[in-house]
């Protein structure tokens, strides 16, 4: 599923004008050295232990990545609300290794993004824009990326036909201003789930016309008609994560995903609707080189991607790709400035910046993107 990294731009004037305010969040990025691991995968979607998985006893989590366990009244109310509506969260389904803390400001942090901004609704008393991230199309992915702990199956349950309406009702009740819709990959559905996304966007806009909607999508198997259909559904930001540098694609992502296919999705989304804002994310800490990161950023700018998020990859379990490096906050600052120099409208870069659920792709998650 997709990973997610930075907070959504706080203000959008129509679909052509966007104002951005930097906010910390997390991103998941994956990278490692060597040849692709064995193709065999368990029913959970993981590859069996390989030279690229397992814990590195020499690599300790630095202080800047440590978070308290999720707790508190706001967190409990949100979990109760999600349970009543039978919606899924990426934090739980993907076994987020840094599921976060509820700070005094009302934020629930997770390794791939801030999951809840208490700017308003659902008990949040914070100032500013209240945001949420919703995961659609169930909790089971048809792909098995090596950075993601979401369960997988070739034949997951059929999507809930009422989910678009349930999601719209829930989001409207929370009082959020910006919502990110993401999902698991659904290669078992003819359009990859594009129509389900579009239906949810339309339901949200009908119940709350002023809400800003971002869709963090799969690649829909490269189906550009599905991309165009969603781009014209009324959403404000089209996001698709390239995840990692070109050389790491086969190690990090499911074989059905690909670097050029992801670029094609983003390019077509931009071309499908005038003024469309596009966004992508890169995970760091799996062994990628600086030159590879620079090239990936250049490739994204070449197709006019507007927003870029970069975040630290965190290993969900020892059966997933090993963390090769904990990138320092100072180096993330460097990447933010470098991205801005390339012309990105907005760059969110930091160990705890979300790639907008940099992660992951399943049912419903309240997260900062």
Short mmCIF file of C-alpha atoms in Angstrom, two decimals:
data_model
loop_
_atom_site.label_atom_id
_atom_site.label_comp_id
_atom_site.label_asym_id
_atom_site.label_seq_id
_atom_site.Cartn_x
_atom_site.Cartn_y
_atom_site.Cartn_z
CA UNK A 1 0.00 0.00 0.00
CA UNK A 2 1.02 3.61 -0.16
CA UNK A 3 3.13 5.22 2.41
CA UNK A 4 2.47 8.74 3.58
CA UNK A 5 4.66 11.67 4.83
CA UNK A 6 3.83 15.31 5.27
CA UNK A 7 0.95 17.35 6.49
CA UNK A 8 -1.52 18.57 3.88
CA UNK A 9 -1.25 22.11 2.67
CA UNK A 10 -3.42 24.13 5.02
CA UNK A 11 -5.08 26.38 2.49
CA UNK A 12 -6.25 25.89 -1.05
CA UNK A 13 -7.96 28.55 -3.11
CA UNK A 14 -9.89 26.59 -5.64
CA UNK A 15 -7.88 23.92 -7.39
CA UNK A 16 -5.25 26.18 -8.90
CA UNK A 17 -4.00 28.19 -5.93
CA UNK A 18 -2.44 26.55 -2.92
CA UNK A 19 -0.93 27.97 0.25
CA UNK A 20 1.37 25.81 2.32
CA UNK A 21 2.41 25.89 5.95
CA UNK A 22 5.12 23.48 7.10
CA UNK A 23 4.04 21.03 9.81
CA UNK A 24 6.00 18.06 11.17
CA UNK A 25 4.82 14.66 10.13
CA UNK A 26 6.25 11.35 9.26
CA UNK A 27 7.10 9.49 6.18
CA UNK A 28 8.01 5.95 5.52
CA UNK A 29 10.81 5.23 3.16
CA UNK A 30 12.43 1.97 2.31
CA UNK A 31 15.79 1.08 1.00
CA UNK A 32 18.44 -1.60 1.31
CA UNK A 33 21.49 -2.97 -0.49
CA UNK A 34 21.76 -6.04 -2.62
CA UNK A 35 19.66 -8.02 -5.04
CA UNK A 36 15.90 -8.49 -4.64
CA UNK A 37 14.88 -10.96 -1.97
CA UNK A 38 13.21 -14.27 -2.75
CA UNK A 39 9.79 -13.93 -4.31
CA UNK A 40 8.07 -16.25 -1.86
CA UNK A 41 5.76 -14.48 0.54
CA UNK A 42 3.72 -15.54 3.50
CA UNK A 43 -0.02 -15.10 3.84
CA UNK A 44 0.74 -11.84 5.64
CA UNK A 45 2.47 -10.46 2.59
CA UNK A 46 5.99 -10.62 3.99
CA UNK A 47 8.94 -12.27 2.35
CA UNK A 48 10.66 -14.88 4.53
CA UNK A 49 13.73 -13.73 6.48
CA UNK A 50 16.53 -12.71 4.11
CA UNK A 51 19.86 -10.87 4.34
CA UNK A 52 17.81 -7.65 4.06
CA UNK A 53 15.42 -8.30 6.96
CA UNK A 54 15.83 -8.94 10.69
CA UNK A 55 16.84 -6.52 13.40
CA UNK A 56 20.24 -4.84 13.34
CA UNK A 57 21.49 -5.09 16.95
CA UNK A 58 24.03 -2.34 16.32
CA UNK A 59 21.44 0.19 15.19
CA UNK A 60 19.64 1.84 18.11
CA UNK A 61 16.66 4.15 17.69
CA UNK A 62 17.84 7.72 18.37
CA UNK A 63 16.11 10.03 20.83
CA UNK A 64 14.47 12.09 18.09
CA UNK A 65 12.45 9.06 16.97
CA UNK A 66 11.20 7.94 20.36
CA UNK A 67 7.49 8.46 21.05
CA UNK A 68 5.19 7.58 23.91
CA UNK A 69 2.50 4.98 23.40
CA UNK A 70 -0.84 6.25 22.13
CA UNK A 71 -3.16 7.14 25.01
CA UNK A 72 -5.58 9.74 26.30
CA UNK A 73 -9.24 10.65 26.07
CA UNK A 74 -9.07 12.10 22.54
CA UNK A 75 -7.35 8.98 21.23
CA UNK A 76 -9.92 6.74 22.94
CA UNK A 77 -12.84 8.68 21.45
CA UNK A 78 -11.40 8.53 17.97
CA UNK A 79 -10.79 4.78 18.20
CA UNK A 80 -14.35 4.29 19.47
CA UNK A 81 -15.76 6.34 16.58
CA UNK A 82 -13.79 4.34 14.03
CA UNK A 83 -14.87 1.06 15.57
CA UNK A 84 -18.54 1.97 15.49
CA UNK A 85 -18.33 2.73 11.78
CA UNK A 86 -16.14 -0.34 11.08
CA UNK A 87 -13.44 1.79 9.51
CA UNK A 88 -9.75 0.83 9.48
CA UNK A 89 -6.66 2.76 10.50
CA UNK A 90 -3.32 2.43 8.83
CA UNK A 91 -1.57 2.82 12.18
CA UNK A 92 -3.08 -0.42 13.50
CA UNK A 93 -3.34 -2.47 10.30
CA UNK A 94 0.23 -1.71 9.24
CA UNK A 95 1.62 -2.35 12.74
CA UNK A 96 3.16 1.10 12.85
CA UNK A 97 6.33 0.79 14.96
CA UNK A 98 5.93 4.34 16.25
CA UNK A 99 2.18 4.52 16.67
CA UNK A 100 2.70 7.64 18.64
CA UNK A 101 1.72 9.86 21.44
CA UNK A 102 -1.16 12.13 22.17
CA UNK A 103 0.51 15.39 22.95
CA UNK A 104 -1.01 18.28 24.86
CA UNK A 105 -1.72 19.88 21.51
CA UNK A 106 -4.06 17.04 20.64
CA UNK A 107 -1.83 15.31 18.08
CA UNK A 108 -1.49 11.58 17.70
CA UNK A 109 1.88 10.92 16.09
CA UNK A 110 2.78 7.85 14.14
CA UNK A 111 5.85 6.82 12.23
CA UNK A 112 4.39 7.75 8.94
CA UNK A 113 2.47 10.86 9.81
CA UNK A 114 0.63 12.76 12.44
CA UNK A 115 -2.56 10.83 12.78
CA UNK A 116 -4.73 13.47 14.32
CA UNK A 117 -4.58 17.22 14.44
CA UNK A 118 -6.69 18.70 17.18
CA UNK A 119 -7.47 21.80 15.19
CA UNK A 120 -11.13 21.00 15.58
CA UNK A 121 -13.66 18.19 15.86
CA UNK A 122 -13.52 14.90 17.73
CA UNK A 123 -12.51 16.65 20.90
CA UNK A 124 -9.49 18.52 19.51
CA UNK A 125 -8.91 21.91 21.06
CA UNK A 126 -5.85 22.90 19.04
CA UNK A 127 -5.59 25.88 16.75
CA UNK A 128 -5.27 25.78 12.99
CA UNK A 129 -6.39 23.29 10.37
CA UNK A 130 -7.90 20.02 11.59
CA UNK A 131 -6.99 17.13 9.34
CA UNK A 132 -7.72 13.43 9.01
CA UNK A 133 -6.58 10.55 6.83
CA UNK A 134 -9.06 7.87 5.84
CA UNK A 135 -8.14 4.46 4.48
CA UNK A 136 -10.59 2.96 2.02
CA UNK A 137 -11.24 -0.40 0.35
CA UNK A 138 -10.73 -2.61 3.39
CA UNK A 139 -7.76 -3.78 5.43
CA UNK A 140 -6.26 -6.35 3.05
CA UNK A 141 -3.85 -5.48 0.25
CA UNK A 142 -3.30 -7.44 -2.96
CA UNK A 143 0.40 -6.53 -2.95
CA UNK A 144 3.29 -7.32 -0.62
CA UNK A 145 5.72 -4.41 -0.37
CA UNK A 146 8.61 -5.15 1.95
CA UNK A 147 8.20 -2.03 4.07
CA UNK A 148 4.52 -2.52 4.86
CA UNK A 149 2.92 -4.78 7.48
CA UNK A 150 -0.64 -4.62 6.18
CA UNK A 151 -2.03 -8.11 5.62
CA UNK A 152 -2.25 -9.31 2.04
CA UNK A 153 -4.32 -11.66 -0.09
CA UNK A 154 -4.93 -12.33 -3.77
CA UNK A 155 -8.66 -12.33 -3.05
CA UNK A 156 -9.49 -9.85 -0.28
CA UNK A 157 -13.11 -9.31 0.79
CA UNK A 158 -15.22 -7.14 -1.49
CA UNK A 159 -15.20 -3.43 -0.59
CA UNK A 160 -18.07 -2.13 1.51
CA UNK A 161 -20.43 -0.42 -0.93
CA UNK A 162 -21.55 1.94 1.84
CA UNK A 163 -18.01 2.94 2.81
CA UNK A 164 -17.98 6.19 0.77
CA UNK A 165 -21.10 7.41 2.58
CA UNK A 166 -19.89 6.16 6.00
CA UNK A 167 -16.59 7.93 5.49
CA UNK A 168 -18.25 11.19 4.48
CA UNK A 169 -20.58 11.10 7.48
CA UNK A 170 -17.70 10.36 9.88
CA UNK A 171 -15.45 13.09 8.52
CA UNK A 172 -18.27 15.63 8.59
CA UNK A 173 -18.96 14.78 12.25
CA UNK A 174 -15.29 15.25 13.20
CA UNK A 175 -15.29 18.79 11.88
CA UNK A 176 -12.03 18.44 9.99
CA UNK A 177 -10.98 20.89 7.28
CA UNK A 178 -8.65 18.70 5.23
CA UNK A 179 -9.01 14.99 4.63
CA UNK A 180 -6.67 12.54 2.96
CA UNK A 181 -8.16 9.42 1.39
CA UNK A 182 -5.82 6.49 0.89
CA UNK A 183 -6.22 2.74 0.50
CA UNK A 184 -4.73 -0.67 0.15
CA UNK A 185 -3.89 -1.79 -3.38
CA UNK A 186 -6.84 -3.59 -4.97
CA UNK A 187 -5.56 -5.31 -8.10
CA UNK A 188 -8.59 -7.62 -7.86
CA UNK A 189 -10.94 -4.78 -8.85
CA UNK A 190 -11.16 -3.83 -12.54
CA UNK A 191 -10.42 -0.13 -11.97
CA UNK A 192 -8.15 -0.74 -8.98
CA UNK A 193 -10.61 1.07 -6.72
CA UNK A 194 -10.56 4.39 -8.58
CA UNK A 195 -14.35 4.54 -8.74
CA UNK A 196 -14.63 3.89 -5.00
CA UNK A 197 -12.24 6.78 -4.33
CA UNK A 198 -14.20 9.06 -6.66
CA UNK A 199 -17.52 8.16 -5.03
CA UNK A 200 -16.05 9.00 -1.62
CA UNK A 201 -14.76 12.35 -2.85
CA UNK A 202 -18.17 13.27 -4.23
CA UNK A 203 -19.92 12.23 -1.01
CA UNK A 204 -17.51 14.33 1.06
CA UNK A 205 -17.97 17.38 -1.13
CA UNK A 206 -21.74 17.02 -1.00
CA UNK A 207 -21.88 16.83 2.80
CA UNK A 208 -19.17 19.42 3.39
CA UNK A 209 -18.54 21.52 0.25
CA UNK A 210 -15.71 23.50 1.82
CA UNK A 211 -13.57 20.53 2.81
CA UNK A 212 -10.26 20.02 1.01
CA UNK A 213 -9.67 16.48 -0.22
CA UNK A 214 -6.39 14.77 -1.05
CA UNK A 215 -6.30 11.26 -2.53
CA UNK A 216 -3.17 9.19 -1.88
CA UNK A 217 -3.65 6.41 -4.38
CA UNK A 218 -2.09 3.23 -5.67
CA UNK A 219 -0.85 3.15 -9.26
CA UNK A 220 -4.07 1.45 -10.44
CA UNK A 221 -1.78 -0.94 -12.35
CA UNK A 222 -0.86 1.92 -14.65
CA UNK A 223 -4.48 2.41 -15.81
CA UNK A 224 -4.40 6.06 -16.86
CA UNK A 225 -8.15 6.18 -17.50
CA UNK A 226 -8.67 5.31 -13.82
CA UNK A 227 -6.22 8.07 -12.89
CA UNK A 228 -8.02 10.65 -15.04
CA UNK A 229 -11.43 9.64 -13.72
CA UNK A 230 -10.35 10.19 -10.14
CA UNK A 231 -8.52 13.42 -10.96
CA UNK A 232 -11.81 14.83 -12.26
CA UNK A 233 -13.95 13.72 -9.30
CA UNK A 234 -13.56 16.96 -7.36
CA UNK A 235 -10.45 16.26 -5.28
CA UNK A 236 -7.97 19.05 -4.57
CA UNK A 237 -4.64 17.17 -4.34
CA UNK A 238 -3.63 14.00 -6.20
CA UNK A 239 -0.93 12.10 -4.31
CA UNK A 240 0.95 8.96 -5.31
CA UNK A 241 4.16 7.85 -3.62
CA UNK A 242 7.22 6.87 -5.57
CA UNK A 243 8.46 5.48 -2.22
CA UNK A 244 12.17 5.09 -2.96
CA UNK A 245 14.93 5.67 -5.49
CA UNK A 246 15.02 3.82 -8.81
CA UNK A 247 17.67 1.24 -7.84
CA UNK A 248 15.71 0.16 -4.76
CA UNK A 249 12.30 -0.32 -6.36
CA UNK A 250 12.45 -4.10 -6.80
CA UNK A 251 13.71 -4.62 -3.26
CA UNK A 252 11.33 -2.24 -1.54
CA UNK A 253 8.10 -2.48 -3.52
CA UNK A 254 5.90 -5.24 -4.86
CA UNK A 255 7.00 -6.36 -8.37
CA UNK A 256 3.78 -4.92 -9.83
CA UNK A 257 4.83 -1.42 -8.81
CA UNK A 258 7.56 0.50 -10.59
CA UNK A 259 9.44 3.78 -10.73
CA UNK A 260 8.39 4.76 -14.26
CA UNK A 261 4.81 3.61 -13.68
CA UNK A 262 4.57 5.87 -10.62
CA UNK A 263 5.96 8.82 -12.60
CA UNK A 264 3.39 8.13 -15.32
CA UNK A 265 0.53 8.21 -12.79
CA UNK A 266 1.64 11.55 -11.37
CA UNK A 267 2.23 13.07 -14.79
CA UNK A 268 -1.18 11.98 -16.08
CA UNK A 269 -2.96 13.23 -12.95
CA UNK A 270 -1.41 16.65 -13.51
CA UNK A 271 -2.43 16.68 -17.18
CA UNK A 272 -5.97 15.45 -16.54
CA UNK A 273 -7.26 18.56 -14.82
CA UNK A 274 -6.10 22.15 -15.06
CA UNK A 275 -4.64 23.37 -11.78
CA UNK A 276 -4.35 19.88 -10.26
CA UNK A 277 -1.90 19.81 -7.35
CA UNK A 278 0.27 16.67 -7.31
CA UNK A 279 2.27 15.21 -4.46
CA UNK A 280 4.71 12.36 -3.82
CA UNK A 281 6.92 10.98 -1.04
CA UNK A 282 10.29 9.34 -0.57
CA UNK A 283 11.34 7.15 2.36
CA UNK A 284 14.89 7.50 3.64
CA UNK A 285 17.13 5.28 5.74
CA UNK A 286 17.45 2.09 3.68
CA UNK A 287 20.83 2.69 2.13
CA UNK A 288 20.00 5.08 -0.71
CA UNK A 289 22.77 7.49 -1.71
CA UNK A 290 22.51 11.27 -1.79
CA UNK A 291 22.94 11.27 -5.56
CA UNK A 292 20.06 8.83 -5.95
CA UNK A 293 17.81 11.00 -3.79
CA UNK A 294 18.73 14.06 -5.85
CA UNK A 295 17.93 12.22 -9.08
CA UNK A 296 14.55 11.08 -7.76
CA UNK A 297 13.69 14.62 -6.73
CA UNK A 298 14.75 15.88 -10.16
CA UNK A 299 12.58 13.25 -11.88
CA UNK A 300 9.56 14.35 -9.84
CA UNK A 301 10.13 18.00 -10.65
CA UNK A 302 10.52 17.15 -14.35
CA UNK A 303 6.84 16.13 -14.39
CA UNK A 304 5.86 19.18 -12.33
CA UNK A 305 5.06 17.49 -9.01
CA UNK A 306 4.17 20.31 -6.58
CA UNK A 307 4.58 18.78 -3.12
CA UNK A 308 7.31 16.47 -1.84
CA UNK A 309 7.59 14.80 1.54
CA UNK A 310 10.58 12.92 2.90
CA UNK A 311 10.58 10.85 6.08
CA UNK A 312 12.40 8.15 8.01
CA UNK A 313 11.66 4.51 7.23
CA UNK A 314 10.87 2.58 10.41
CA UNK A 315 10.82 -1.22 10.38
CA UNK A 316 7.39 -2.59 11.43
CA UNK A 317 8.69 -6.08 12.29
CA UNK A 318 11.93 -8.01 11.96
CA UNK A 319 10.48 -9.70 8.87
CA UNK A 320 10.41 -6.40 7.01
CA UNK A 321 13.24 -4.48 5.43
CA UNK A 322 15.99 -3.53 7.81
CA UNK A 323 16.69 0.11 8.64
CA UNK A 324 20.16 0.94 7.32
CA UNK A 325 20.40 4.45 8.70
CA UNK A 326 18.59 6.82 11.01
CA UNK A 327 18.78 10.03 9.04
CA UNK A 328 19.48 13.03 11.28
CA UNK A 329 17.13 16.01 11.58
CA UNK A 330 19.94 18.16 10.17
CA UNK A 331 20.12 16.05 7.02
CA UNK A 332 16.35 16.26 6.63
CA UNK A 333 16.68 20.05 6.84
CA UNK A 334 19.22 19.86 4.04
CA UNK A 335 16.78 17.89 1.86
CA UNK A 336 14.02 20.40 2.52
CA UNK A 337 16.20 23.28 1.33
CA UNK A 338 17.45 21.28 -1.63
CA UNK A 339 13.89 20.42 -2.68
CA UNK A 340 12.85 24.05 -2.45
CA UNK A 341 15.80 25.01 -4.64
CA UNK A 342 14.48 22.65 -7.32
CA UNK A 343 11.15 24.47 -7.40
CA UNK A 344 8.81 22.30 -5.33
CA UNK A 345 6.00 24.50 -4.03
CA UNK A 346 6.11 22.78 -0.64
CA UNK A 347 8.62 20.35 0.90
CA UNK A 348 7.99 18.54 4.20
CA UNK A 349 11.14 16.79 5.37
CA UNK A 350 11.91 15.34 8.79
CA UNK A 351 12.24 12.15 10.83
CA UNK A 352 8.68 12.55 12.06
CA UNK A 353 7.17 14.00 8.93
CA UNK A 354 4.47 11.95 7.44
CA UNK A 355 4.62 11.06 3.88
CA UNK A 356 0.95 11.25 4.46
CA UNK A 357 0.66 7.80 5.84
CA UNK A 358 3.66 7.27 4.11
CA UNK A 359 2.51 4.42 4.31
CA UNK A 360 0.46 2.37 3.95
CA UNK A 361 -2.77 1.68 2.38
CA UNK A 362 -5.82 0.18 4.10
CA UNK A 363 -9.15 1.23 5.41
CA UNK A 364 -9.43 4.38 7.52
CA UNK A 365 -6.77 6.23 9.34
CA UNK A 366 -6.85 9.55 11.03
CA UNK A 367 -3.45 10.88 10.16
CA UNK A 368 -1.60 13.98 9.14
CA UNK A 369 -0.58 13.83 5.63
#
